[in-house]
mmCIF file of C-alpha atoms in Angstrom:
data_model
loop_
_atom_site.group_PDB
_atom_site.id
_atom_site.type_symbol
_atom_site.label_atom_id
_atom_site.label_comp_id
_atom_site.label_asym_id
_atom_site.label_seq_id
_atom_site.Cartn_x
_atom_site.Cartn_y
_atom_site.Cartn_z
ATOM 1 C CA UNK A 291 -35.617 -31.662 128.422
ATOM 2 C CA UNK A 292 -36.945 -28.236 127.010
ATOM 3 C CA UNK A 293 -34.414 -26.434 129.196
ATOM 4 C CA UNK A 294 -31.537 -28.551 127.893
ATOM 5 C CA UNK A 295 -32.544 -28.181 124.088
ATOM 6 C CA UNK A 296 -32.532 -24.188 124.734
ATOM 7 C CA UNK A 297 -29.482 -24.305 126.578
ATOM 8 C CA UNK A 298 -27.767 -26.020 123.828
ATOM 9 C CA UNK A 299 -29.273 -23.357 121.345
ATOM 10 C CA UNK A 300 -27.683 -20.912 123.201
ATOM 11 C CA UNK A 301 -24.368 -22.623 123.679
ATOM 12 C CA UNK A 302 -23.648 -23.453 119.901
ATOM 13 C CA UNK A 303 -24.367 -19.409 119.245
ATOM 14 C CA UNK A 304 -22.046 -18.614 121.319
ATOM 15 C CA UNK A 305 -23.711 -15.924 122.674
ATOM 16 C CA UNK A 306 -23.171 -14.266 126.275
ATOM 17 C CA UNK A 307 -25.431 -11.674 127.948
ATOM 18 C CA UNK A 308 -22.092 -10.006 129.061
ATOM 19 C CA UNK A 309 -21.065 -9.830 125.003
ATOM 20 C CA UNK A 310 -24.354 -7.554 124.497
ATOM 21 C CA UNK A 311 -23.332 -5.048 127.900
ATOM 22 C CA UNK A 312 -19.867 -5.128 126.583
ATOM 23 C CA UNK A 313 -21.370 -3.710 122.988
ATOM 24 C CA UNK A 314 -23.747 -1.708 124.254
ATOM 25 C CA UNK A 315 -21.156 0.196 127.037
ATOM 26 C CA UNK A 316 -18.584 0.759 123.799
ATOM 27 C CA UNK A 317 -21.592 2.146 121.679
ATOM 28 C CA UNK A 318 -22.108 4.555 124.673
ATOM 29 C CA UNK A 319 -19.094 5.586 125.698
ATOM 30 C CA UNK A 320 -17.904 6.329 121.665
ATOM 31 C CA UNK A 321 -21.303 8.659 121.475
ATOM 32 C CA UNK A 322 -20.453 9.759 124.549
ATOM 33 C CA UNK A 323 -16.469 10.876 123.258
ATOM 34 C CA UNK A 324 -17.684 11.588 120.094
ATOM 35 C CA UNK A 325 -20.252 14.493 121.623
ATOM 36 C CA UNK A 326 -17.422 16.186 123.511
ATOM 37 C CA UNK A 327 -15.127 16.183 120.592
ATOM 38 C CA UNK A 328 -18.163 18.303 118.980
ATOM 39 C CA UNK A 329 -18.690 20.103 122.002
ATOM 40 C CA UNK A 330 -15.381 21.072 122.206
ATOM 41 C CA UNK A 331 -14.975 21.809 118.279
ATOM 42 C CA UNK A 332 -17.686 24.012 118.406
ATOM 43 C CA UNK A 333 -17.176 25.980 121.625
ATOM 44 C CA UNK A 334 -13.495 26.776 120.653
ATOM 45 C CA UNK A 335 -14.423 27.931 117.240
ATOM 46 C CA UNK A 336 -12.114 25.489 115.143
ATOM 47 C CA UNK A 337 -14.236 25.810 112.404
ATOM 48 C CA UNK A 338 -12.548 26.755 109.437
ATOM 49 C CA UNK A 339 -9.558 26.767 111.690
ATOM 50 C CA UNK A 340 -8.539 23.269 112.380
ATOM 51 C CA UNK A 341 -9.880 20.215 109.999
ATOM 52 C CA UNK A 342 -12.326 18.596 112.171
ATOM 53 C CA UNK A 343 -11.287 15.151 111.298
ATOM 54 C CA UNK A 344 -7.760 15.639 112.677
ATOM 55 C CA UNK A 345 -8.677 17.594 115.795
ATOM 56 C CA UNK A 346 -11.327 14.825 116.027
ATOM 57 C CA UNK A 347 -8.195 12.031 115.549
ATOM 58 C CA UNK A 348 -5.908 14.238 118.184
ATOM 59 C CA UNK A 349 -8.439 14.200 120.863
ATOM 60 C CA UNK A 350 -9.107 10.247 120.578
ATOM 61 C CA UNK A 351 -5.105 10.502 121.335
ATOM 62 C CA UNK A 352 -5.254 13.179 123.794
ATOM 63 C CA UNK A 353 -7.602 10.714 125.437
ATOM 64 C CA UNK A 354 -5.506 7.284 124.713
ATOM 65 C CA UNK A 355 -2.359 9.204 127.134
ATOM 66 C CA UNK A 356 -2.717 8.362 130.559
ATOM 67 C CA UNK A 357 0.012 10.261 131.682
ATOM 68 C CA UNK A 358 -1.285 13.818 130.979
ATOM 69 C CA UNK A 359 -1.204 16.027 133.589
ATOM 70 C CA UNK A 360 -2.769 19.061 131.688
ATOM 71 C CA UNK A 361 -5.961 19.694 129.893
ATOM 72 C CA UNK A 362 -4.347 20.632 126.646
ATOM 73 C CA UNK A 363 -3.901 19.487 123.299
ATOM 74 C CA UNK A 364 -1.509 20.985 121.138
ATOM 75 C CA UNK A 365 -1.604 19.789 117.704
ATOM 76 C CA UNK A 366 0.639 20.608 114.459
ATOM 77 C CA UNK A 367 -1.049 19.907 111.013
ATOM 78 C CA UNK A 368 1.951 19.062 109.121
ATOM 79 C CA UNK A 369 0.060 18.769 105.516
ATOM 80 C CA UNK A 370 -0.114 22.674 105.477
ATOM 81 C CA UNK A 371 2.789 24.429 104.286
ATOM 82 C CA UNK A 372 4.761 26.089 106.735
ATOM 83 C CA UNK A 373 3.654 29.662 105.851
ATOM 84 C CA UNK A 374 0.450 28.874 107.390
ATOM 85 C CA UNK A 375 -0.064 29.319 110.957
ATOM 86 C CA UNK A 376 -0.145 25.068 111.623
ATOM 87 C CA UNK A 377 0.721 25.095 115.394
ATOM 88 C CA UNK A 378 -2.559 25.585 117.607
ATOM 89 C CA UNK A 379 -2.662 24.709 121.362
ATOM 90 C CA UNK A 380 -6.159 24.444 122.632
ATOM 91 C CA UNK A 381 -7.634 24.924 126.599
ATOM 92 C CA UNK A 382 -9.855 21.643 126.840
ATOM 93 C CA UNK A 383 -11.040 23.029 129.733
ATOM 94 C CA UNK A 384 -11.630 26.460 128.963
ATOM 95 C CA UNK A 385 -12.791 25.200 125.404
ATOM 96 C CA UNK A 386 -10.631 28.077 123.877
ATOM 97 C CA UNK A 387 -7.512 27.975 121.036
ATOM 98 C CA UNK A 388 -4.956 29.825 123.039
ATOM 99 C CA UNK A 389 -2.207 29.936 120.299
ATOM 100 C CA UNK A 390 -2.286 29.663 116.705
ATOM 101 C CA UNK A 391 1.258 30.480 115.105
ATOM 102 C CA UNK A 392 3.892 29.247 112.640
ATOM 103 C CA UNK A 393 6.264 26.151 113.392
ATOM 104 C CA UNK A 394 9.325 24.579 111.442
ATOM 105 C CA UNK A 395 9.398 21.075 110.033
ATOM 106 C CA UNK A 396 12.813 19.052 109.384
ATOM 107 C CA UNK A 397 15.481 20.901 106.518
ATOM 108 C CA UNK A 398 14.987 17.296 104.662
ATOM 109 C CA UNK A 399 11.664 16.835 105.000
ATOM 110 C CA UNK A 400 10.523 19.306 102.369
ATOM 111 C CA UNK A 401 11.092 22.576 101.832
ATOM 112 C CA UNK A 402 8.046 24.732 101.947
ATOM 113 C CA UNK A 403 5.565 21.726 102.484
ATOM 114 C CA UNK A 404 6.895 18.361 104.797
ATOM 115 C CA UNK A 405 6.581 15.024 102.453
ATOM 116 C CA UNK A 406 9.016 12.795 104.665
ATOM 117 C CA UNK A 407 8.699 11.985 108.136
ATOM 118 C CA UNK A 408 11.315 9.606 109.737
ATOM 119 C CA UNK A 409 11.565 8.189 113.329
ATOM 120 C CA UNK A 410 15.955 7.819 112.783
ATOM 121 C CA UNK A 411 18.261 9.295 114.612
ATOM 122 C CA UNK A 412 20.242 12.363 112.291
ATOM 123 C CA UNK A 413 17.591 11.674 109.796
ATOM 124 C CA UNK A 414 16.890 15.400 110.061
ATOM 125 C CA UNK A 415 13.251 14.800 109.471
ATOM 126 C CA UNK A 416 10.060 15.630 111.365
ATOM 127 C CA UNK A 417 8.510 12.900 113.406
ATOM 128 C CA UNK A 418 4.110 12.470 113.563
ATOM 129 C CA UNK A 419 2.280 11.324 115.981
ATOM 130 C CA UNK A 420 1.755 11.633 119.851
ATOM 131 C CA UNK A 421 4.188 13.568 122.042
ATOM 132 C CA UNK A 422 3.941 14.201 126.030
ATOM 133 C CA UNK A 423 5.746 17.081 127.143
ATOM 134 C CA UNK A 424 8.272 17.167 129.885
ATOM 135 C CA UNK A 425 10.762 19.478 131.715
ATOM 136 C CA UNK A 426 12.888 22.501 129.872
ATOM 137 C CA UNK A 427 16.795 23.364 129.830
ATOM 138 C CA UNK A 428 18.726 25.809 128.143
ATOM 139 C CA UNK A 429 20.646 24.504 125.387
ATOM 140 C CA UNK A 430 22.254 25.375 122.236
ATOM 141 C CA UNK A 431 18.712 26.463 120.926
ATOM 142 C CA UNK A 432 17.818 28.456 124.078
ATOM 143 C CA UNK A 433 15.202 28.102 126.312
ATOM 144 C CA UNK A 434 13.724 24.439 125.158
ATOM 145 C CA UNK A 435 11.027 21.981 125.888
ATOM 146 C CA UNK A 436 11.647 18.121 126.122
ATOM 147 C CA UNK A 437 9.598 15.725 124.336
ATOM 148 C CA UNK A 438 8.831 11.953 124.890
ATOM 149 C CA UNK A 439 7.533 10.273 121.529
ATOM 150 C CA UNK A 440 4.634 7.912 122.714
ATOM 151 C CA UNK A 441 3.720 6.239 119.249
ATOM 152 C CA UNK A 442 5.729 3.501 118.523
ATOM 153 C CA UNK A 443 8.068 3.042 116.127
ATOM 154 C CA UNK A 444 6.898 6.564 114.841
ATOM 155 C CA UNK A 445 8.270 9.105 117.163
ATOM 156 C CA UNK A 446 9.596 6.932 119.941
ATOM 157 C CA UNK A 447 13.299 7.976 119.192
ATOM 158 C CA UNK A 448 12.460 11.849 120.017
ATOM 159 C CA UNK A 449 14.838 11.253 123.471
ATOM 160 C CA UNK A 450 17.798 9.992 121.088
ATOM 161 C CA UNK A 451 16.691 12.265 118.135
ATOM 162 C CA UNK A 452 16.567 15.015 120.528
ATOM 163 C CA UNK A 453 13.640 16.095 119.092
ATOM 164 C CA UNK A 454 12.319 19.505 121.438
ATOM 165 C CA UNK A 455 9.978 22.781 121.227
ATOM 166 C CA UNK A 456 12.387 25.558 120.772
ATOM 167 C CA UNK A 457 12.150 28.871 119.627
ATOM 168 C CA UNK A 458 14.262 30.298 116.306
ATOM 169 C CA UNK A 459 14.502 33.157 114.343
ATOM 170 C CA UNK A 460 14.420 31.135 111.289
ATOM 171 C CA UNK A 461 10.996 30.418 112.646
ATOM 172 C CA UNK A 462 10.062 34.178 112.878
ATOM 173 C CA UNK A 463 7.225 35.110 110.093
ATOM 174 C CA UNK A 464 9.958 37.295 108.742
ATOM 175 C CA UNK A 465 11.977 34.726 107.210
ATOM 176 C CA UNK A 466 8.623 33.772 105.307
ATOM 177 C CA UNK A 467 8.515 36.954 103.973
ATOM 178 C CA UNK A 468 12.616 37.328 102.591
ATOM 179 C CA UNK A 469 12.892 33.361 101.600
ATOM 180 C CA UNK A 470 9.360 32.452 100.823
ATOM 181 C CA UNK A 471 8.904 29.540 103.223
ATOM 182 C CA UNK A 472 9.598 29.329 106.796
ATOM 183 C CA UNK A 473 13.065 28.410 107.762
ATOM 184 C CA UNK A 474 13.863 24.558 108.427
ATOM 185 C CA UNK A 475 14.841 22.511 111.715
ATOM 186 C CA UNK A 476 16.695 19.558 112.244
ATOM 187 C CA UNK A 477 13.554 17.586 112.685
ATOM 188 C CA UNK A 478 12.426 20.036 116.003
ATOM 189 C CA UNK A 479 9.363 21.986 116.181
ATOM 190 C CA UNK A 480 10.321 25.488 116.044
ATOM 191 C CA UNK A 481 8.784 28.067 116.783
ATOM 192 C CA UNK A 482 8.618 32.349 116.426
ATOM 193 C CA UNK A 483 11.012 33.425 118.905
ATOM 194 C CA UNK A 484 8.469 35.703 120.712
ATOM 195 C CA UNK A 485 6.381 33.434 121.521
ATOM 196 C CA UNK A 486 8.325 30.114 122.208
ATOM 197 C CA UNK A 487 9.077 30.742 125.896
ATOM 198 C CA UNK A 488 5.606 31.579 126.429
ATOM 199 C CA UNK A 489 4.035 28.422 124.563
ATOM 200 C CA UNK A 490 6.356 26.238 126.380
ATOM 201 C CA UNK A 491 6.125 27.536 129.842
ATOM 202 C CA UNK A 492 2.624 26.852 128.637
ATOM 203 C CA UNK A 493 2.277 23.165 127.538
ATOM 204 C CA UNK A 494 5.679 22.103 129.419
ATOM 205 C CA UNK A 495 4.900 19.156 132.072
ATOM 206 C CA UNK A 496 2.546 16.204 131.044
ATOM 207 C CA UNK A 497 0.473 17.861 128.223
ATOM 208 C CA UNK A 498 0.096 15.966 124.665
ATOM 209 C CA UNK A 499 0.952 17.015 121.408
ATOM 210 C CA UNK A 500 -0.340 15.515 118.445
ATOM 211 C CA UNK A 501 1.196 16.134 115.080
ATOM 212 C CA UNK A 502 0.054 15.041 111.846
ATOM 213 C CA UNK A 503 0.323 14.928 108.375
#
């Protein structure tokens, strides 16, 4: 009778021995993230560099891809202006930023600083959130890197938007210093001509890009 009176104690709780594991695992395996986000902060000197709460917020992404085939994280910190160096692709494995340099945002998205984002097709606007990289072609940009948009209903029109990594000389830092502001895309990421091919031979193939605002 004692066992049945506990049993029923138990039941009406609604508590399961499996519920506390499940808890406890989560609790670990956050700590557990949550040290090699500041592992990996720390030993790739981002301070001052990249706001820890978005590389923090990129790497949680980074993590949520399971198609990745690369242990890189680009991300593009669309809330500085675009004479700032906002484009930064960091080695996970190496724990090193590899490339820190200037990148367009979308002609009507803002001028020197991007206010408006937009997922539409010929909406000209820069698209946030998580990108996975894929092959290049030449096209009427040059050399240029294809993007899949992974966050729905954000950036999951890149394919139709044709929204890719290409290089442009209205990208180059010189056009920051004739026009005051770097020079606008058609919702692509741009970047310095110099370095495009390089960054995208780079990050091409299964690596993530997270861009935010």
């Amino acid at each position: 009778m004692k066992k049945l009176f506990l049993l029923l104690i138990w039941t009406s709780l609604s508590v399961s021995p499996f519920a506390f594991a499940h808890h406890s695992g989560t609790k670990t395996e956050t700590k557990a993230t949550q040290q090699l986000v500041e592992k990996a902060y720390k030993q790739a000197n981002l301070s001052g560099v990249i706001d820890y709460k978005l590389f923090n917020d990129a790497f949680l992404a980074y993590k949520k891809t399971p198609d990745r085939k690369k242990s890189l994280l680009t991300i593009i910190d669309y809330s500085k202006p675009s004479t700032e160096k906002r484009f930064y692709v960091v080695d996970l494995d190496k724990m090193k930023l590899i490339f820190n340099t200037y990148v367009s945002h979308g002609v009507n998205s803002g001028k020197k600083t991007a206010t408006k984002f937009s997922n539409v097709v010929n909406s000209r606007k820069t698209s946030l959130g998580t990108f996975l990289t894929d092959t290049t072609y030449y096209g009427s940009n040059g050399y240029s890197l294809r993007l899949d948009g992974l966050t729905s209903g954000v950036n999951d029109k890149a394919r139709e938007r044709y929204i890719v990594v290409h290089g442009a000389d209205y990208a180059n830092p010189s056009f920051i210093k004739k026009n005051g502001y770097l020079g606008r895309s058609w919702g692509c990421p741009a970047l310095p001509q110099k370095l495009s091919r390089e960054i995208i031979d780079t990050i091409k193939g299964g690596s993530v890009i997270y861009a935010s605002a």
